């Protein structure tokens, strides 16, 4: 039984907490910490059988009963808390991104080196049933050598503009998931990237220096040509699809739907919109990533998504930004550690 | 080159005429006949290169240049004209049904016996790409022994009530196609039939003694259990699907659509309605049945749909009517020739 | 917090137990009972925090701490334990069927009368996302008046022959779910039923006096014509679909799949088989039916599936058997209480 | 009745000839010309009622009976024959591309200027039912302003290497259709293009200096971001799809199939591969483009695809080649006329 402390109980921290309580029998949340700890939050935790609720996460790091921490606090705290947690000999599950700065991620890597600590990054989509089926098809040589990969990734609506400002921009906030997915699906790193992007959804996003619509073309190290299509707003809902053409076949996925019901009438044949957003769409993958993390601790096996994966996705994001700024393809090797 | 005379140039007669002119290089329409022959019709025929236009079909039967006739006149004339045509040594393509009376069909069969005449009945759906693919899957043992067959057959809107009156009723007018399809798909005759039916679409149909909605359950001679679903009105359009469960798999079809375009928006994910009605839906099968008829003449091979098929479907229709009237399952063997 | 005792911890009893432990925060399993209680079972229960494990279910009925019992024992014990539980003032969740005999169900109903007890029957499929979407489409008048309803319900493989012997037969064991579904979807009782059925899958099933393949046609009280298609063996997996044609449109569902991944290669375009069997397919509905039961207790509202629903489905099953035996349509009113 | 001469009766010339004979009642092929005119070809023509068969196309140009010519000869003769035909006062239907050199297309445009001649270029895909439905959805504002457009265009197998050598390369031979499609679908010109491409299918293609797999990203003048995915080899067949995300919705198409039949068995749920190649897939569009050309002549209205469209697609192709050669995005305005 792995004893877990949750650092940061905003939306994603609460999700992990409830997941562990309800769906991960071999782990147990023993404490939570959040600078904005409120009575309501304490009550919510107590109902889940969690009695230790702190404002200061150091109470968790100092607790010898705690085996592992989930870092679900704001992005700028991920790296420093990671380092403190590692030094306190806790296994770490860190939400993505590890940091918006490459230097800080490398610092965490340095501290982690030679330590007997499991450090997993929260790229939950790797655990999604659809994407895993695609990865399996590729890995099991069902489609031969991958030639063209396409990732369609569109949100139902842009986040609040205040969030956009501190998000690190489209590529480090949203596309970062797709960069990791691209690496995962064909088991290869990115070699070169070119971006065309614009502000087509909401001028306010442009005013804070970001873009909301992008097409990304990439060459992977293994020769695959790859495309990512991003939009901050698809009115029909959360659009999460991939397709890979290989030398021996193609594999592709469709969106998951609330139900398979289809109504045919004088207006046409109408099915449901995709599951609304990432909580509905990826709930099952959030469970599975935590189970994988707990398994890695229990069996002392490598975590399925490590800090190197966390670093790589940020580097690709940096290259994407550079491509957009300079209007040219950028080699990943141009981004210095 | 087979020289064809068309008897009756209403909707279906014109369709066959144009089909032969445009799509059947090895046949040629040399004459048409219709009691309501008009100047407009003659002009239409002349534009197609047809110069002989008669009111009296005997002019066609007496024309030694004519190899084959298409009987597209009103149903009650099919049998007598068939007999005259056979006696005039013409090959015959007769629209369905051959007649609404079993006796008259048997009379035609008698006249046909030992004659070197090709006689094909217009069950065009056997030539449809979708249904043929299902038949091929069954025939090629892709699904093993058929266990449950379902035929969904629904019109977009009821015919005019004047037509309903003389149509022979739902089972002999509309379901007759499905009876033939059932026999064709699993290559077996019907053994027993039970019908539940009602007037759910339009009271006027009930007032003339017919029904507009029916579910038909049948046992086939080969043991397959079969269902036909009929409605005179599906607001989303012409619904023509089949599905067969077998011991080793299932084969099913969807409707054909005007285009594959799908629009996703806040209201859902909407594709097109099925192709509107039988002319759009089955146009290609009308071509193919005529080509098959011409081939049978040219190669002196059996026609793919013979008068026995025409007879069987009417017998099943009679059994269906009897089942509805008497509220019980009816064995096909109860219907006397 | 509703305190629950589970009577019978075979497959379905364990499922409900784990469901309540993991997914129903407002209920708690406090005890289990099973005549075959083993050390392994006790260990399993202890891991879930359940300490009271009995061989004799009377220990549960006599426990004042217990608010509600789940009757998951063998079918022939459902009715007597129901009566005892009601008399012990426990709310009851009873697995389907309540009994194979109408008389015994009526006895339970008599005991239940005027008691302030919630009694829910385990027709979990009503809580399935797909079927609920169809019911909602009908209830919200999205398709107008229902004309033709079809329920396709096929198992991936027959149960062991020992089970078939005591199952009550296809209609009371398998089709009973579909009878309930038919009533639920169009909110109407069955008026008349006709069955064609045979042994097409496995001769052994015939040898014990049952059938394995059936088509059922029904007239509903509200005029809907209904079809059920049953097979004990669909090699492609668990097939659970419904379709309703109405005066203003059609609503239909497809099967749920393990993933949406589709592989296109030289052999065609291939998607996954349906979710394998009822545990995978209906897991979510098992959660929801229990939540609905607990809510009904907590809010003192009617249960969504009551003993009357349990009775009706058995009556229809009896009529189905009679139809098959006598080879004729049977009115539901012919089945005497 | 438009009298047509066909110049070049290879595959595409024969296709147009038969199309006009069978499917275009308001046109008539009166003569054909081909330097490799053979007895077989003459026989084929005679069977279609065409008696004038020449080796020298000047016989057609000098024939006052001829109203229009179809230029279906080899690409390098399109421009000079176009000029001669225009000067002979013939309407011209010219297969794509008009020429591989921009200068020569401009020469044809010069000769065409101020002439009362219809000149249509053979971008038949604009007349395809699926793509037209997408264009209509955009034009009728069903999806709002287009944001991201994707064109998937993959051949079932590469052409013979001898053809590849003289084809002008992937972008001028294959992608040229997609460039025209991009312009057509969102009714806007291309502004900037970037290409990533490689030899992944067949080394022989690389040895003659061409590529076989490409992803093309473009900015359209109206702000749409666009992607084209090309492969010379999709083992599952001819893959022709488009998808456009707009501010108010998305529209997308699927491939057309030989039939809708789907087989479900232990291996999965398998539908048919796409229609094999362009002849099967686009047959209907070949008819429609010719009908549109004949209508433009008869009604003296503009042709739906004019020489400017022919020029634009070649210019984009030149920019694509430059982007690949120089490894950078290229503005269309960089390509000089």
Tab-separated table of N, CA and C in Angstrom, chain D residues 204-272:
chain	number	residue	atom	x	y	z
D	204	UNK	N	13.378	3.944	-56.069
D	204	UNK	CA	13.503	4.279	-57.487
D	204	UNK	C	12.964	5.673	-57.773
D	205	UNK	N	11.950	6.063	-57.032
D	205	UNK	CA	11.379	7.405	-57.214
D	205	UNK	C	12.400	8.460	-56.816
D	206	UNK	N	13.116	8.192	-55.741
D	206	UNK	CA	14.176	9.111	-55.330
D	206	UNK	C	15.299	9.171	-56.354
D	207	UNK	N	15.595	8.036	-56.964
D	207	UNK	CA	16.701	7.998	-57.925
D	207	UNK	C	16.438	8.853	-59.157
D	208	UNK	N	15.166	9.056	-59.510
D	208	UNK	CA	14.868	9.948	-60.641
D	208	UNK	C	14.567	11.356	-60.152
D	209	UNK	N	14.888	11.635	-58.886
D	209	UNK	CA	14.844	13.013	-58.407
D	209	UNK	C	13.496	13.471	-57.872
D	210	UNK	N	12.637	12.535	-57.613
D	210	UNK	CA	11.304	12.918	-57.119
D	210	UNK	C	11.131	12.419	-55.675
D	211	UNK	N	10.034	12.824	-55.032
D	211	UNK	CA	9.656	12.338	-53.704
D	211	UNK	C	8.326	11.594	-53.830
D	212	UNK	N	8.000	10.777	-52.808
D	212	UNK	CA	6.749	10.007	-52.900
D	212	UNK	C	5.828	10.219	-51.707
D	213	UNK	N	6.290	10.951	-50.708
D	213	UNK	CA	5.487	11.199	-49.516
D	213	UNK	C	5.695	12.660	-49.129
D	214	UNK	N	4.624	13.366	-48.850
D	214	UNK	CA	4.777	14.798	-48.564
D	214	UNK	C	3.694	15.301	-47.632
D	215	UNK	N	4.108	16.234	-46.765
D	215	UNK	CA	3.101	17.042	-46.074
D	215	UNK	C	3.357	18.490	-46.449
D	216	UNK	N	2.276	19.143	-46.843
D	216	UNK	CA	2.345	20.506	-47.357
D	216	UNK	C	1.550	21.384	-46.411
D	217	UNK	N	2.166	22.439	-45.871
D	217	UNK	CA	1.343	23.381	-45.101
D	217	UNK	C	1.296	24.718	-45.803
D	218	UNK	N	0.118	25.305	-45.804
D	218	UNK	CA	-0.106	26.523	-46.575
D	218	UNK	C	-0.916	27.529	-45.757
D	219	UNK	N	-0.620	28.801	-46.034
D	219	UNK	CA	-1.530	29.857	-45.592
D	219	UNK	C	-2.290	30.332	-46.818
D	220	UNK	N	-3.612	30.364	-46.696
D	220	UNK	CA	-4.417	30.863	-47.797
D	220	UNK	C	-4.552	32.382	-47.654
D	221	UNK	N	-4.852	33.049	-48.748
D	221	UNK	CA	-5.018	34.515	-48.718
D	221	UNK	C	-6.102	34.935	-47.706
D	222	UNK	N	-7.126	34.103	-47.536
D	222	UNK	CA	-8.211	34.474	-46.608
D	222	UNK	C	-7.915	34.086	-45.162
D	223	UNK	N	-6.672	33.624	-44.897
D	223	UNK	CA	-6.286	33.340	-43.520
D	223	UNK	C	-6.391	31.875	-43.123
D	224	UNK	N	-7.077	31.062	-43.921
D	224	UNK	CA	-7.173	29.642	-43.605
D	224	UNK	C	-5.795	28.995	-43.577
D	225	UNK	N	-5.550	28.161	-42.575
D	225	UNK	CA	-4.352	27.329	-42.558
D	225	UNK	C	-4.704	26.011	-43.219
D	226	UNK	N	-3.833	25.526	-44.107
D	226	UNK	CA	-4.195	24.348	-44.895
D	226	UNK	C	-3.083	23.322	-44.910
D	227	UNK	N	-3.496	22.071	-44.914
D	227	UNK	CA	-2.569	20.946	-44.933
D	227	UNK	C	-2.931	20.017	-46.089
D	228	UNK	N	-1.934	19.551	-46.799
D	228	UNK	CA	-2.148	18.476	-47.767
D	228	UNK	C	-1.257	17.307	-47.370
D	229	UNK	N	-1.838	16.114	-47.348
D	229	UNK	CA	-1.070	14.905	-47.052
D	229	UNK	C	-1.027	14.050	-48.304
D	230	UNK	N	0.131	13.817	-48.833
D	230	UNK	CA	0.266	13.014	-50.064
D	230	UNK	C	1.111	11.782	-49.842
D	231	UNK	N	0.651	10.694	-50.429
D	231	UNK	CA	1.506	9.518	-50.519
D	231	UNK	C	1.246	8.848	-51.849
D	232	UNK	N	2.312	8.316	-52.430
D	232	UNK	CA	2.159	7.577	-53.682
D	232	UNK	C	1.651	6.167	-53.418
D	233	UNK	N	1.571	5.756	-52.140
D	233	UNK	CA	1.146	4.379	-51.897
D	233	UNK	C	0.418	4.205	-50.569
D	234	UNK	N	-0.889	4.012	-50.671
D	234	UNK	CA	-1.690	3.626	-49.512
D	234	UNK	C	-2.191	2.216	-49.826
D	235	UNK	N	-1.718	1.233	-49.095
D	235	UNK	CA	-2.020	-0.159	-49.481
D	235	UNK	C	-3.511	-0.474	-49.440
D	236	UNK	N	-4.276	0.317	-48.693
D	236	UNK	CA	-5.726	0.073	-48.596
D	236	UNK	C	-6.475	0.725	-49.746
D	237	UNK	N	-5.779	1.443	-50.609
D	237	UNK	CA	-6.447	1.987	-51.787
D	237	UNK	C	-6.428	3.493	-51.860
D	238	UNK	N	-7.198	3.993	-52.775
D	238	UNK	CA	-7.211	5.408	-53.133
D	238	UNK	C	-7.882	6.200	-52.017
D	239	UNK	N	-7.145	7.102	-51.398
D	239	UNK	CA	-7.638	7.791	-50.208
D	239	UNK	C	-7.835	9.269	-50.531
D	240	UNK	N	-9.058	9.696	-50.552
D	240	UNK	CA	-9.412	11.034	-51.011
D	240	UNK	C	-10.396	11.657	-50.031
D	241	UNK	N	-9.876	12.376	-49.066
D	241	UNK	CA	-10.743	12.978	-48.062
D	241	UNK	C	-10.388	14.437	-47.826
D	242	UNK	N	-11.344	15.202	-47.392
D	242	UNK	CA	-11.047	16.576	-46.970
D	242	UNK	C	-11.783	16.850	-45.656
D	243	UNK	N	-11.288	17.812	-44.928
D	243	UNK	CA	-11.942	18.225	-43.680
D	243	UNK	C	-11.636	19.690	-43.457
D	244	UNK	N	-12.657	20.461	-43.111
D	244	UNK	CA	-12.442	21.885	-42.838
D	244	UNK	C	-13.064	22.236	-41.500
D	245	UNK	N	-12.231	22.776	-40.608
D	245	UNK	CA	-12.720	23.329	-39.346
D	245	UNK	C	-12.998	24.801	-39.563
D	246	UNK	N	-14.172	25.244	-39.190
D	246	UNK	CA	-14.509	26.652	-39.283
D	246	UNK	C	-14.923	27.203	-37.935
D	247	UNK	N	-15.186	28.486	-37.913
D	247	UNK	CA	-15.537	29.135	-36.640
D	247	UNK	C	-16.868	28.615	-36.092
D	248	UNK	N	-17.734	28.091	-36.955
D	248	UNK	CA	-19.052	27.649	-36.499
D	248	UNK	C	-19.280	26.149	-36.660
D	249	UNK	N	-18.260	25.428	-37.109
D	249	UNK	CA	-18.463	23.984	-37.261
D	249	UNK	C	-17.378	23.377	-38.127
D	250	UNK	N	-17.516	22.098	-38.348
D	250	UNK	CA	-16.546	21.366	-39.166
D	250	UNK	C	-17.310	20.594	-40.225
D	251	UNK	N	-16.707	20.489	-41.412
D	251	UNK	CA	-17.277	19.606	-42.428
D	251	UNK	C	-16.170	18.684	-42.917
D	252	UNK	N	-16.494	17.426	-43.085
D	252	UNK	CA	-15.491	16.472	-43.549
D	252	UNK	C	-16.136	15.392	-44.385
D	253	UNK	N	-15.315	14.719	-45.180
D	253	UNK	CA	-15.825	13.625	-46.004
D	253	UNK	C	-15.071	12.335	-45.701
D	254	UNK	N	-15.701	11.240	-46.068
D	254	UNK	CA	-15.046	9.935	-46.008
D	254	UNK	C	-14.833	9.435	-47.439
D	255	UNK	N	-14.143	8.319	-47.570
D	255	UNK	CA	-13.972	7.740	-48.895
D	255	UNK	C	-15.251	7.072	-49.375
D	256	UNK	N	-15.442	7.035	-50.670
D	256	UNK	CA	-16.519	6.251	-51.275
D	256	UNK	C	-16.097	4.789	-51.350
D	257	UNK	N	-17.061	3.905	-51.166
D	257	UNK	CA	-16.769	2.477	-51.105
D	257	UNK	C	-17.532	1.709	-52.184
D	258	UNK	N	-17.018	0.560	-52.600
D	258	UNK	CA	-17.746	-0.268	-53.572
D	258	UNK	C	-19.114	-0.700	-53.052
D	259	UNK	N	-19.203	-1.013	-51.772
D	259	UNK	CA	-20.501	-1.285	-51.163
D	259	UNK	C	-20.422	-0.928	-49.695
D	260	UNK	N	-21.584	-0.826	-49.052
D	260	UNK	CA	-21.601	-0.512	-47.622
D	260	UNK	C	-21.532	-1.773	-46.768
D	261	UNK	N	-21.368	-2.925	-47.384
D	261	UNK	CA	-21.373	-4.180	-46.625
D	261	UNK	C	-20.228	-4.228	-45.615
D	262	UNK	N	-20.551	-4.671	-44.433
D	262	UNK	CA	-19.585	-4.790	-43.346
D	262	UNK	C	-19.709	-6.197	-42.767
D	263	UNK	N	-18.578	-6.859	-42.610
D	263	UNK	CA	-18.590	-8.206	-42.034
D	263	UNK	C	-17.977	-8.164	-40.639
D	264	UNK	N	-18.727	-8.693	-39.671
D	264	UNK	CA	-18.245	-8.777	-38.291
D	264	UNK	C	-17.942	-10.229	-37.987
D	265	UNK	N	-16.732	-10.497	-37.574
D	265	UNK	CA	-16.434	-11.863	-37.148
D	265	UNK	C	-15.368	-11.837	-36.063
D	266	UNK	N	-14.740	-12.965	-35.831
D	266	UNK	CA	-13.794	-13.026	-34.716
D	266	UNK	C	-12.599	-12.091	-34.898
D	267	UNK	N	-12.363	-11.653	-36.130
D	267	UNK	CA	-11.224	-10.778	-36.391
D	267	UNK	C	-11.544	-9.300	-36.267
D	268	UNK	N	-12.805	-8.966	-36.095
D	268	UNK	CA	-13.183	-7.565	-36.006
D	268	UNK	C	-14.356	-7.259	-36.909
D	269	UNK	N	-14.537	-5.978	-37.156
D	269	UNK	CA	-15.677	-5.492	-37.939
D	269	UNK	C	-15.100	-4.818	-39.174
D	270	UNK	N	-15.273	-5.449	-40.342
D	270	UNK	CA	-14.508	-5.057	-41.523
D	270	UNK	C	-15.382	-4.586	-42.674
D	271	UNK	N	-15.139	-3.366	-43.091
D	271	UNK	CA	-15.810	-2.831	-44.267
D	271	UNK	C	-14.885	-2.845	-45.469
D	272	UNK	N	-15.412	-2.400	-46.589
D	272	UNK	CA	-14.639	-2.453	-47.828
D	272	UNK	C	-13.570	-1.363	-47.881
